[in-house]
Coordinates of C-alpha atoms in Angstrom, one line a residue:
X278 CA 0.0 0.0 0.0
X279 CA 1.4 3.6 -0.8
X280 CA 1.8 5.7 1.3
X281 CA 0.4 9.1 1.7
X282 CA 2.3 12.6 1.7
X283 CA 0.3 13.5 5.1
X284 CA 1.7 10.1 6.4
X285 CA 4.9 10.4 5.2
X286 CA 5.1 13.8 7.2
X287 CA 4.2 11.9 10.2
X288 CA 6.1 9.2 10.0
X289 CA 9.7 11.3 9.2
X290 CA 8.8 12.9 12.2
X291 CA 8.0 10.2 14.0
X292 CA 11.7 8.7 13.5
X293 CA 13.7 12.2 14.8
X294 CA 11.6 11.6 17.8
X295 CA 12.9 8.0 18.0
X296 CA 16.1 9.3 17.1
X297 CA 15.8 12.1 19.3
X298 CA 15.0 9.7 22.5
X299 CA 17.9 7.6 22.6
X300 CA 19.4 11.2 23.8
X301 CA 17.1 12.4 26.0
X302 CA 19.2 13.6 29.1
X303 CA 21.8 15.7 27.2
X304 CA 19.1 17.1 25.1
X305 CA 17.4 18.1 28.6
X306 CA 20.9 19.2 29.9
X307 CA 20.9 21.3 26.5
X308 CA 17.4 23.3 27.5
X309 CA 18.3 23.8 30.9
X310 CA 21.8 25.2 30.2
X311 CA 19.7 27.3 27.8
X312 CA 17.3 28.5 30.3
X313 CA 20.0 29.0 32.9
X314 CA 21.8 31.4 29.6
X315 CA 18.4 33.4 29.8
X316 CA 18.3 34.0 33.5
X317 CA 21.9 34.9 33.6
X318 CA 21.6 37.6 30.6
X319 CA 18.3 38.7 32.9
X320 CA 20.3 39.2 35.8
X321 CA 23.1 40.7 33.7
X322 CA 20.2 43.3 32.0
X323 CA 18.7 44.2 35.5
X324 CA 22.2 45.0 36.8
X325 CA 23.4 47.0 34.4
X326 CA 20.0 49.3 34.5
X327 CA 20.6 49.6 38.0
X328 CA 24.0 50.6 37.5
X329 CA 22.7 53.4 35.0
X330 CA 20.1 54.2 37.3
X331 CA 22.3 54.8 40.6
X332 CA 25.0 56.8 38.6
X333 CA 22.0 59.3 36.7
X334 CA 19.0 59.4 39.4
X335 CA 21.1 58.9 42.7
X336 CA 24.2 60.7 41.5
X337 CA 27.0 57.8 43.3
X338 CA 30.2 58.5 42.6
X339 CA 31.5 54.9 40.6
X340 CA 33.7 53.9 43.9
X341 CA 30.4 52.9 45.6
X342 CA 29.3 51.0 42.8
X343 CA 31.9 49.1 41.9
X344 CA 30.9 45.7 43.1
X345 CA 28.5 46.0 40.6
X346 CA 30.5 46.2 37.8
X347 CA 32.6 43.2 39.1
X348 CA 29.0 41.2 39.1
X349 CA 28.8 42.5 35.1
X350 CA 31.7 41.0 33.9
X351 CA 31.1 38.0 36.6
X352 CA 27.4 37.6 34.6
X353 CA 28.9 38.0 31.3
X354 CA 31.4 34.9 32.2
X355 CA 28.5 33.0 33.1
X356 CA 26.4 33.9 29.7
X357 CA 29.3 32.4 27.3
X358 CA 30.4 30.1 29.7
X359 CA 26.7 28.3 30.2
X360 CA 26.4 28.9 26.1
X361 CA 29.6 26.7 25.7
X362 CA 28.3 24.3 27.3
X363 CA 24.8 24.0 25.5
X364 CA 26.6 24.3 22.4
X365 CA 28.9 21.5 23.5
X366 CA 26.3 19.1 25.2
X367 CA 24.2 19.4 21.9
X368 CA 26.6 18.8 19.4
X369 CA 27.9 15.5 21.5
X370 CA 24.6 14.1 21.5
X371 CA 23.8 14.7 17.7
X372 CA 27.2 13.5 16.6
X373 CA 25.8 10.0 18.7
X374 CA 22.9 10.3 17.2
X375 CA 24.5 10.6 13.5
X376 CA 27.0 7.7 14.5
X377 CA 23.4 5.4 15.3
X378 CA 22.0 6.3 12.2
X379 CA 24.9 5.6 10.3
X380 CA 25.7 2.0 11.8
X381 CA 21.6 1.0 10.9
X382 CA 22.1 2.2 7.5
X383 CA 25.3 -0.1 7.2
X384 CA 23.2 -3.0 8.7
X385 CA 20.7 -2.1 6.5
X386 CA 22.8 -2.4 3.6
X387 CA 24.3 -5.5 4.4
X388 CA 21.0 -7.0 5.4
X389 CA 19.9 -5.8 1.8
X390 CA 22.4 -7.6 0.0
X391 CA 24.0 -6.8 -3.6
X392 CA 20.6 -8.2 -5.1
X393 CA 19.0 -5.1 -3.9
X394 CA 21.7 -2.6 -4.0
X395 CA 22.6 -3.1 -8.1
X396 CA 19.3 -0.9 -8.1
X397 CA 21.1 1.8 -6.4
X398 CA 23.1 4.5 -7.9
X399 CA 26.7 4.5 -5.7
X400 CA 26.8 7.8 -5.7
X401 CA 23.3 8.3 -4.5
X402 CA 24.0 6.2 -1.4
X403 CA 27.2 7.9 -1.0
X404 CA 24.9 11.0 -0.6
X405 CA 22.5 9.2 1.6
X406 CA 25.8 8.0 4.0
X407 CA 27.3 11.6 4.0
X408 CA 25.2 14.6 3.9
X409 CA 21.8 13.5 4.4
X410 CA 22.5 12.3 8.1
X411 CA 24.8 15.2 8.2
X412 CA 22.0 16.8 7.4
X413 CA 20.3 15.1 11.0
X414 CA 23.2 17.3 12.9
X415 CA 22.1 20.4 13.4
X416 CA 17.9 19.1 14.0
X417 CA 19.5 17.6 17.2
X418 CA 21.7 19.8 18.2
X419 CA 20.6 23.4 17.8
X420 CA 16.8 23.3 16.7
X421 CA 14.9 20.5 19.1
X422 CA 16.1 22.4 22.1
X423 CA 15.5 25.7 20.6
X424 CA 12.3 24.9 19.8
X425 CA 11.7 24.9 24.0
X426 CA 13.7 27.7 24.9
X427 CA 12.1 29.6 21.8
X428 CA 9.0 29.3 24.6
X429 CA 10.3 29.3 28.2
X430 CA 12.8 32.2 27.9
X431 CA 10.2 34.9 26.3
X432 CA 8.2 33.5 29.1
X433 CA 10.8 34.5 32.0
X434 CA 11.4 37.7 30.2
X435 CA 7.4 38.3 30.0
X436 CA 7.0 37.3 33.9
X437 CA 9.8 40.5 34.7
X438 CA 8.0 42.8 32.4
X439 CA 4.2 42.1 33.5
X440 CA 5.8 42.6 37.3
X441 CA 7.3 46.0 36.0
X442 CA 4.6 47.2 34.0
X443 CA 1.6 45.7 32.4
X444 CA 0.7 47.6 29.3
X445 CA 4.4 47.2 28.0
X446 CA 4.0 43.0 28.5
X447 CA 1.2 43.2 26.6
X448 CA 2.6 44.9 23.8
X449 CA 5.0 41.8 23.6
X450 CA 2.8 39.5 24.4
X451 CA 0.2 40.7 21.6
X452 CA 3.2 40.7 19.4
X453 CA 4.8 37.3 20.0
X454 CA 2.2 34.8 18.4
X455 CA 1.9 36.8 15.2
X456 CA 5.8 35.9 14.3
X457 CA 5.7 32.1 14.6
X458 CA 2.4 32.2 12.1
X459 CA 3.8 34.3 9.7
X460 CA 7.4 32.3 10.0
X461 CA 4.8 29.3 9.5
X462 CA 3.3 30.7 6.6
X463 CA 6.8 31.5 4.4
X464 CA 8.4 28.6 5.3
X465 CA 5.8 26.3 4.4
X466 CA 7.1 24.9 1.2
X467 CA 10.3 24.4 2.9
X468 CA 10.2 20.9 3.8
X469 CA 9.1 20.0 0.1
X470 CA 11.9 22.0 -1.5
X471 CA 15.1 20.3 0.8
X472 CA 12.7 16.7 -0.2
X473 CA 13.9 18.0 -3.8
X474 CA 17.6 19.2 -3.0
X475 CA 18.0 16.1 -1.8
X476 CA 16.8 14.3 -4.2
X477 CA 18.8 16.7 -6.9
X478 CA 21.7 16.2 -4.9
X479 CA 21.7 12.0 -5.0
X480 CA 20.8 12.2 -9.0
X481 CA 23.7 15.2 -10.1
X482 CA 26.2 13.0 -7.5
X483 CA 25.3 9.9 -9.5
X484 CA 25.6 11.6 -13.2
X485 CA 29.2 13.1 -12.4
X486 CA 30.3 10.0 -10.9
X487 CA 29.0 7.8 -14.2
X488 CA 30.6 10.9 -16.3
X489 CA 34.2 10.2 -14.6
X490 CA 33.9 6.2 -14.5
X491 CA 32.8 6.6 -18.2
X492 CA 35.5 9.2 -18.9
X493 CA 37.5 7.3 -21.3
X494 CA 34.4 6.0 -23.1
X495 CA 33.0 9.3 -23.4
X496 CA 36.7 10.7 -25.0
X497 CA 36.8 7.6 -27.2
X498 CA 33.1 8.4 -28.5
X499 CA 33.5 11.9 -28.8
X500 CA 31.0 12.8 -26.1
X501 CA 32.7 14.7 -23.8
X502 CA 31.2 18.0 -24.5
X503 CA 27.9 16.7 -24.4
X504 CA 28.2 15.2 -20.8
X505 CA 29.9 18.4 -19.6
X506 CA 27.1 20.2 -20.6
X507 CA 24.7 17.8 -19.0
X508 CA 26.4 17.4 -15.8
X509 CA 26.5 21.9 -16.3
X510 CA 22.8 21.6 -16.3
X511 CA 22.1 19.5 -13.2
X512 CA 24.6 21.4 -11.9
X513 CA 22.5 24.7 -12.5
X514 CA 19.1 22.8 -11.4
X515 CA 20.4 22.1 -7.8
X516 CA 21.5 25.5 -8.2
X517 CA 18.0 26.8 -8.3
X518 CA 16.9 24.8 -5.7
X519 CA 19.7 26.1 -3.2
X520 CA 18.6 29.7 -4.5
X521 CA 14.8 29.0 -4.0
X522 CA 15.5 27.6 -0.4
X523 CA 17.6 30.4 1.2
X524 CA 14.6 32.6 -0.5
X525 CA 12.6 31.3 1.7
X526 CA 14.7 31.8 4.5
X527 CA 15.8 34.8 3.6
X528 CA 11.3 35.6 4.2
X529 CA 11.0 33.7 7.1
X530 CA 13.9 36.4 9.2
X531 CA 12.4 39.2 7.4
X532 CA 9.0 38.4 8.6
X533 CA 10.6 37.9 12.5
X534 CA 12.7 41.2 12.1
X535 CA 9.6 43.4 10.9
X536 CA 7.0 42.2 13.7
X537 CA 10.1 42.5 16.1
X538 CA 11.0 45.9 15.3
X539 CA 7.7 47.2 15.5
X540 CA 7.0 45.8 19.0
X541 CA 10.4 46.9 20.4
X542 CA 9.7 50.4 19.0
X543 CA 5.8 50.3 20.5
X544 CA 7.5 50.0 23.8
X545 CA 10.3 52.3 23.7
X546 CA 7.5 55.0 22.7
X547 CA 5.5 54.1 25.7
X548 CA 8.2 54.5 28.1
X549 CA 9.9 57.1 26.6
X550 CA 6.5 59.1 26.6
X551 CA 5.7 57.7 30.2
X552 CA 9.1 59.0 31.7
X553 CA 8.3 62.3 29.5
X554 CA 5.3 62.6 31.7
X555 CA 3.0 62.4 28.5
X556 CA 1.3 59.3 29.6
X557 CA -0.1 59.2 32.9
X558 CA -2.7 56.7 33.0
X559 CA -2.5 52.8 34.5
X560 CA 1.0 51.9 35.5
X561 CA 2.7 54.8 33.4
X562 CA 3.0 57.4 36.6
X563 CA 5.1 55.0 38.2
X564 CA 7.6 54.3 35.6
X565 CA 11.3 55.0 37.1
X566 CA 14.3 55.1 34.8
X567 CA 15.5 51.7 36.4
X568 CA 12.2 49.7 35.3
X569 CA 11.7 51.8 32.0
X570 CA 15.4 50.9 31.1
X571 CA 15.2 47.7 32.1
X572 CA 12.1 46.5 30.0
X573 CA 13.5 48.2 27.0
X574 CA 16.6 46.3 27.4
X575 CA 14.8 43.0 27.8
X576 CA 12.7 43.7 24.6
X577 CA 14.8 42.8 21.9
X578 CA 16.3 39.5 24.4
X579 CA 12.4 38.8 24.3
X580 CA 12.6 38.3 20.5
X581 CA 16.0 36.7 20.3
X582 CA 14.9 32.7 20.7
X583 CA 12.4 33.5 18.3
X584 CA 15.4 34.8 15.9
X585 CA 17.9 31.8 16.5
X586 CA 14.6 29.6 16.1
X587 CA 14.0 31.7 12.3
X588 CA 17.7 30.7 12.2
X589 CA 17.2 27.3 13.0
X590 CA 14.1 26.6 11.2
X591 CA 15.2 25.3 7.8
X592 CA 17.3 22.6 10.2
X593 CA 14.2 20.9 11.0
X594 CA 13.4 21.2 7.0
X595 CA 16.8 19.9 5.9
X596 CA 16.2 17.0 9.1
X597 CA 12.9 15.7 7.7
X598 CA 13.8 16.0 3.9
X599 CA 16.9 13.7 4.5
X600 CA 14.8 11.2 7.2
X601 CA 12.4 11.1 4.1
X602 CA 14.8 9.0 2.1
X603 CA 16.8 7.6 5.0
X604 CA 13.9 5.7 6.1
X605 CA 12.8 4.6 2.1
X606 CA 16.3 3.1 2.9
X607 CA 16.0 1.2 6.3
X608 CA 12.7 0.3 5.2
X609 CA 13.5 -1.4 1.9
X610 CA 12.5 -5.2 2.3
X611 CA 15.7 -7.4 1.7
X612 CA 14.9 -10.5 -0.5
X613 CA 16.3 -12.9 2.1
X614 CA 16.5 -12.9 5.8
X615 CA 20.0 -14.0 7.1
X616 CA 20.2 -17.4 9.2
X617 CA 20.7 -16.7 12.5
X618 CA 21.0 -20.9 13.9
X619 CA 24.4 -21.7 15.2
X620 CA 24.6 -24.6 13.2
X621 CA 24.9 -22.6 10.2
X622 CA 27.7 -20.4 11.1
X623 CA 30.3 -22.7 10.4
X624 CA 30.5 -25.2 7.8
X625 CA 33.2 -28.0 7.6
X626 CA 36.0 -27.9 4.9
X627 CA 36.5 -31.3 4.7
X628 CA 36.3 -33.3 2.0
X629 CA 32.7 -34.5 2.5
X630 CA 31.3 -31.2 1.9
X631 CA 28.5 -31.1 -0.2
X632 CA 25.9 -28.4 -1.9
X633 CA 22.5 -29.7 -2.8
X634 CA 19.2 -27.8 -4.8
X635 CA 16.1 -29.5 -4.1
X636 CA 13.9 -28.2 -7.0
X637 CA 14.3 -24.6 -6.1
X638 CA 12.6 -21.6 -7.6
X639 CA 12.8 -17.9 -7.5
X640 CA 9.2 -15.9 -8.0
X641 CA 9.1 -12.1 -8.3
X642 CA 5.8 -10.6 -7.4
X643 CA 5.2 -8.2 -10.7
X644 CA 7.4 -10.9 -12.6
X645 CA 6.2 -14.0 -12.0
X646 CA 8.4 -17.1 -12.2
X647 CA 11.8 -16.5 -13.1
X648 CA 13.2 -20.0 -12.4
X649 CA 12.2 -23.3 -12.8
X650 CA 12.3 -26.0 -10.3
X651 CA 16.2 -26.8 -10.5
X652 CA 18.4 -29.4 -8.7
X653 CA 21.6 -30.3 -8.8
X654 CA 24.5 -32.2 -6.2
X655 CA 27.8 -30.6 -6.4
X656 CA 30.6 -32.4 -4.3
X657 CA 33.8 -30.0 -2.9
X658 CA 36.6 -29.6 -6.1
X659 CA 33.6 -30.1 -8.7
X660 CA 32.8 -28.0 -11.2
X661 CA 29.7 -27.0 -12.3
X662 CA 28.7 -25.0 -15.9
X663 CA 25.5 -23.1 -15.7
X664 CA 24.4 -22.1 -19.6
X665 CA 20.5 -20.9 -20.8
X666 CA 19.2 -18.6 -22.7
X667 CA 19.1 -14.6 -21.1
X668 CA 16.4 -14.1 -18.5
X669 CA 15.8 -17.9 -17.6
X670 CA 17.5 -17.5 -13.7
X671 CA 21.0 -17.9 -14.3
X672 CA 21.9 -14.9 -12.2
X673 CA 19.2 -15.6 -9.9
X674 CA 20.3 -19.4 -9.1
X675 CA 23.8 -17.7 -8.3
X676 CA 22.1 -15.1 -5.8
X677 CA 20.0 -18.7 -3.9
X678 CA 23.1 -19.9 -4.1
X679 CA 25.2 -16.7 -2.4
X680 CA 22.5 -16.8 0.1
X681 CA 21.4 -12.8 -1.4
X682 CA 17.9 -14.4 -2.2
X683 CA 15.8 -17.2 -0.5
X684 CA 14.0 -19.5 -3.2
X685 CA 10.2 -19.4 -3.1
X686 CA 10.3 -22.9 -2.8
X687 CA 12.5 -25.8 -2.6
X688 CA 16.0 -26.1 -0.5
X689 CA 19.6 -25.5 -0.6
X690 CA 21.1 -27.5 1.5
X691 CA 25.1 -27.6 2.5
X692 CA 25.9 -31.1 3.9
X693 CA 22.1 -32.1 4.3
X694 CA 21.4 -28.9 6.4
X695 CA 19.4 -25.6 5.4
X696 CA 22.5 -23.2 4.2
X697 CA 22.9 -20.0 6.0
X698 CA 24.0 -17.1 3.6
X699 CA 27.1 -17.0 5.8
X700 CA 28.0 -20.5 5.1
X701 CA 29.0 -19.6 1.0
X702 CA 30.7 -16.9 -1.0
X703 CA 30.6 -16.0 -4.3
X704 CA 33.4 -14.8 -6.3
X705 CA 31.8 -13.2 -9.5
X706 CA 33.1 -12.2 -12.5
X707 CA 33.4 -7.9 -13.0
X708 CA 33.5 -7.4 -16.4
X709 CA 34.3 -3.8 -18.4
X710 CA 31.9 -3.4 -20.8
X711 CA 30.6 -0.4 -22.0
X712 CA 27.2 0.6 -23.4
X713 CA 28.3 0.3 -27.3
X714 CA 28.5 -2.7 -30.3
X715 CA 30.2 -6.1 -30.0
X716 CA 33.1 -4.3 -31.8
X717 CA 33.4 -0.9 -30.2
X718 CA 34.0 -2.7 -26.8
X719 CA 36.4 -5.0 -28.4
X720 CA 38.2 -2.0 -30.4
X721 CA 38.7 -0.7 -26.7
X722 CA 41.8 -3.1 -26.3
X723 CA 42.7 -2.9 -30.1
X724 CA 41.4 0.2 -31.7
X725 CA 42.6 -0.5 -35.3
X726 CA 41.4 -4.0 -35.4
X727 CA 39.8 -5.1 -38.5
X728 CA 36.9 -6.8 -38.2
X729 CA 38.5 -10.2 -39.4
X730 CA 40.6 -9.7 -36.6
X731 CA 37.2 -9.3 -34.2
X732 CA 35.7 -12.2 -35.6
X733 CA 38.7 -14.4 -34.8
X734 CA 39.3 -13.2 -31.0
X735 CA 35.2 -13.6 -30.5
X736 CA 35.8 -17.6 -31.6
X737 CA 39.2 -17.6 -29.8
X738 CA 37.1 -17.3 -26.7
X739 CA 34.0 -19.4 -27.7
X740 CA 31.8 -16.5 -28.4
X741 CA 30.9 -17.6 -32.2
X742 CA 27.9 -19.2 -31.5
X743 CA 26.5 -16.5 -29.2
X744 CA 27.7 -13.4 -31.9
X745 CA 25.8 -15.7 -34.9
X746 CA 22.8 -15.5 -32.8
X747 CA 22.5 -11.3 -32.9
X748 CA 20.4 -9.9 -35.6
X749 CA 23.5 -7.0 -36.7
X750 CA 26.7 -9.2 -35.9
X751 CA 29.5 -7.1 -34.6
X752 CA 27.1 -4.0 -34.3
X753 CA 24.7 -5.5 -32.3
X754 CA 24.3 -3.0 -29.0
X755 CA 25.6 -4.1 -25.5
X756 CA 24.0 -3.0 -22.2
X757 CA 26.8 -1.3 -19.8
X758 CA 28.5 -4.5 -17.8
X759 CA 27.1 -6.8 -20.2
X760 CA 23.7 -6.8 -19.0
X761 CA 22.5 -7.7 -22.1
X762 CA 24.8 -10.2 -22.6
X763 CA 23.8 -13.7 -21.2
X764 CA 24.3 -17.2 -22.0

C-alpha cells in the first residue's frame, strides 16, 4: 500500500523523535543550560539598569558601585560560559545520534544484499551516507532544544516585564504569536523543496560520478562535450533549488525582524512618553528610569529565541527531507532474511562437503516465475557449468546460491542442512563493458582492429555461436557490464 504525503510527514517525524529519545538527558541538559543562559543575561540586564540608574538618578560616585561592575563582567562569564556548554552538550549528543543512524544504515545495507543494492546509484547512497545524516546534525543539536527555549525564555522575560509594568507586556505579548504564524506561513514549502535538493543532490552525484567512471568511453566516443554540458545543467538545477530555499529563508527572518521591530519600538515609545510625563494613566505614573530601562533592554532578548529559532528553522526542514529518504532506505524489504542458527555459522571444509538444490525456484511478485524447479549435487573440487538462454535464472540461481535471495520454494542444502547465507561466498566475474557494439568494446583493447581480426578473438574465446545469434553481428548494442549479454 502507498503511502500518503500527510503520512509520510508523520512518520519522518515520528523517526527524529525515535532518534531524538535515545538522547534524551543531554538534550534536557541542552534546554536547561539554555534556560539558565536566559536567566543569567536577565540578571546581567537588571544590573546593568541599575548601574545606570544609581550613577544618573542617585548621583554615586562609581567607587560605591563598583561591586557592581565586578557582578557584570562575573554575569557575562556566566552567559558564554553556560552557552559553551549548550553548544557543546548538543553537538555531543547529535554527533551520537549521527553515528546510530549511520551503523543502521550499514546494517541495513548488508542485510539488503547486492541483489538489492545493483538498483542503487553508488553515488546516491554515498549522498545518503554523507550529507543526508549530516543533514540530521544540526535538528538535534541546535533546533529541538530551541524549539523549547524559543518558549520558556520569552516566558521569563514576559514574567519581569508584567511585574514591572503591564501595558508594556502586553505589547509583547500581543506581538509574539503573530511571528511564529507568519514564520509558519513563508516557510511552508520548505520541507518540500530540501525533499527535492536532496533528491537533486543524489541524481547530479550519481551523473558526475557515471561521467568520470565513463570518462575514457565518453573521450573515445566523442561525447565529452555533451556530458559536460549535462552534468552543467544538473549542476545549474540544484543551483536553483539552493537559490529558491535560502529565498525562503531569507522571508522567514524578514518576517521575524519586521513584527520584532515594530513591537520593540511600540515599547520604547510608551516608556519614553511615560518617563516624559505624556502618559499618565494605569501603571505609566510609576515608571522610574531603572524599570523603563530595564524593559526596554529586555525587549529585543524577548525576541532573540524567536530569531535563533528563524535561524534554525530550515534545520528541522533539511532533518525531515533527509529522514524522508533515509527511512525509504531502512525500510526497503531485503529478499532474504539471514540465518541466525548456530549450526549454520560454520561449515566444515572437509572433504565430505556437499551443496544440494532440491527443486528450487525464484518468483518475483510483478514478474512471476523466473526459475524453474532446479536441482543439482555438487561435491567440494567439482565444477559445475551453468548455460540458458538470457532471462531464464542464471543470475538468480547464483544469488540462492550466495545466500542474497531465498528461493520461493525448494532447498539449498550444504551437507544435508538448510544453508545460512554466511555459510557460501561468491566470487563473481566484474566485467568492463561499455554501453556500445560487439566491436566498439572490443576495439577498446585494439582500436585499429579489423573486423577479421574481431571475428577471430570472438571464436578464440567461444563466443561464435553467441555473436551468430545477434540480428547485426558485430554491431549489435551491449548494455553497460554486459547486462544484455547472457548465456
Amino acid at each position: 500500500m502507498a503511502i500518503t504525503k500527510p503520512n509520510k510527514a508523520r512518520r519522518n517525524r515520528e523517526w527524529l523523535r525515535h532518534l531524538a529519545s535515545a538522547e534524551k538527558k543531554p538534550l534536557l541538559a541542552t534546554r536547561l543550560l539554555g534556560m539558565a543562559q536566559t536567566l543569567a543575561i536577565m540578571a546581567q540586564l537588571a544590573l546593568m539598569a541599575w548601574l545606570i540608574n544609581e550613577v544618573i538618578v542617585n548621583q554615586r560616585p562609581l567607587a560605591e558601585i563598583l561591586s557592581g561592575f565586578v557582578g557584570l563582567v562575573f554575569l557575562l562569564l556566566l552567559r558564554s560560559g553556560l552557552q559553551i556548554l549548550q553548544d557543546l552538550t548538543g553537538q555531543a549528543a547529535a554527533n551520537r545520534i549521527r553515528l546510530t543512524v549511520r551503523q543502521t544504515l550499514l546494517q541495513q545495507l548488508a542485510l539488503l544484499g547486492p541483489v538489492h543494492l545493483t538498483n542503487e546509484s553508488a553515488a546516491g547512497l554515498s549522498s545518503q551516507w554523507l550529507e543526508q545524516v549530516d543533514a540530521l546534525q544540526n535538528y538535534f543539536a541546535r533546533y529541538l532544544p530551541q524549539m523549547t527555549l524559543a518558549v520558556i525564555s520569552p516566558l521569563f522575560i514576559l514574567m519581569l516585564t508584567f511585574y514591572l509594568d503591564w501595558v508594556a507586556g502586553l505589547f509583547l505579548l500581543i506581538s509574539a504569536p503573530l511571528i511564529p504564524l507568519f514564520m509558519a506561513l513563508v516557510g511552508m514549502g520548505a520541507e518540500r523543496l530540501n525533499q527535492q535538493h536532496f533528491v537533486l543532490l543524489k541524481r547530479v552525484s550519481g551523473q558526475f560520478l557515471d561521467s568520470v567512471r565513463g570518462l575514457t568511453s565518453l573521450q573515445l566516443f566523442g561525447l565529452s562535450k555533451q556530458a559536460t554540458q549535462d552534468v552543467a545543467y544538473a549542476a545549474d538545477e540544484y543551483r536553483r533549488i539552493n537559490m529558491r530555499t535560502l529565498k525562503l529563508a531569507f522571508l522567514s527572518s524578514a518576517v521575524l525582524e519586521f513584527f520584532s521591530s515594530v513591537a520593540i519600538a511600540a515599547v520604547a515609545m510608551y516608556i519614553g512618553f511615560g518617563l516624559l510625563g505624556y502618559i499618565n494613566w494605569g501603571p505609566a505614573a510609576d515608571l522610574t528610569l531603572f524599570s523603563g530601562l530595564l524593559i526596554l533592554l529586555m525587549a529585543p532578548e524577548y525576541f532573540q529565541p524567536l530569531r535563533v529559532l528563524a535561524q534554525f528553522y530550515h534545520d528541522r526542514a533539511s532533518a525531515l527531507g533527509a529522514a524522508d529518504s533515509l527511512i525509504d532506505l531502512l525500510e526497503a524489504q531485503p529478499h532474504s532474511q539471514p540465518s541466525t542458527s548456530a549450526e549454520n555459522k560454520t561449515v566444515s571444509s572437509d572433504s565430505s562437503l556437499v551443496l544440494e538444490a532440491q527443486d528450487i525456484t525464484l518468483s518475483y511478485p510483478k514478474r512471476g516465475q523466473v526459475l524453474a524447479p532446479t536441482s543439482f549435487k555438487l561435491a567440494k573440487g567439482e565444477l559445475l557449468l551453468i548455460t540458458g538462454r538470457t532471462g531464464s535464472g542464471k543470475s538468480s540461481l547464483l544469488h540462492l546460491i550466495a545466500g542474497f535471495m531465498q528461493p520461493s520454494s525448494g532447498q539449498l542444502l550444504v551437507n544435508g542442512k538448510a544453508a545460512g547465507s554466511e555459510a557460501l561466498i561468491w566470487m563473481h566475474q566484474q566485467a568492463f563493458i561499455i554501453n556500445a557494439s560487439w566491436a566498439d568494446n572490443l576495439r577498446l583493447a585494439a582500436p585499429h582492429a579489423s573486423e577479421e581480426a574481431l571475428l577471430k578473438a570472438v571464436t578464440a574465446v567461444g563466443l561464435a555461436p553467441l555473436l551468430a545469434q545477434q540480428k547485426d553481428g558485430l554491431n549489435t548494442l551491449l548494455l553497460e557490464r554486459g547486462k544484455s549479454l547472457s548465456g
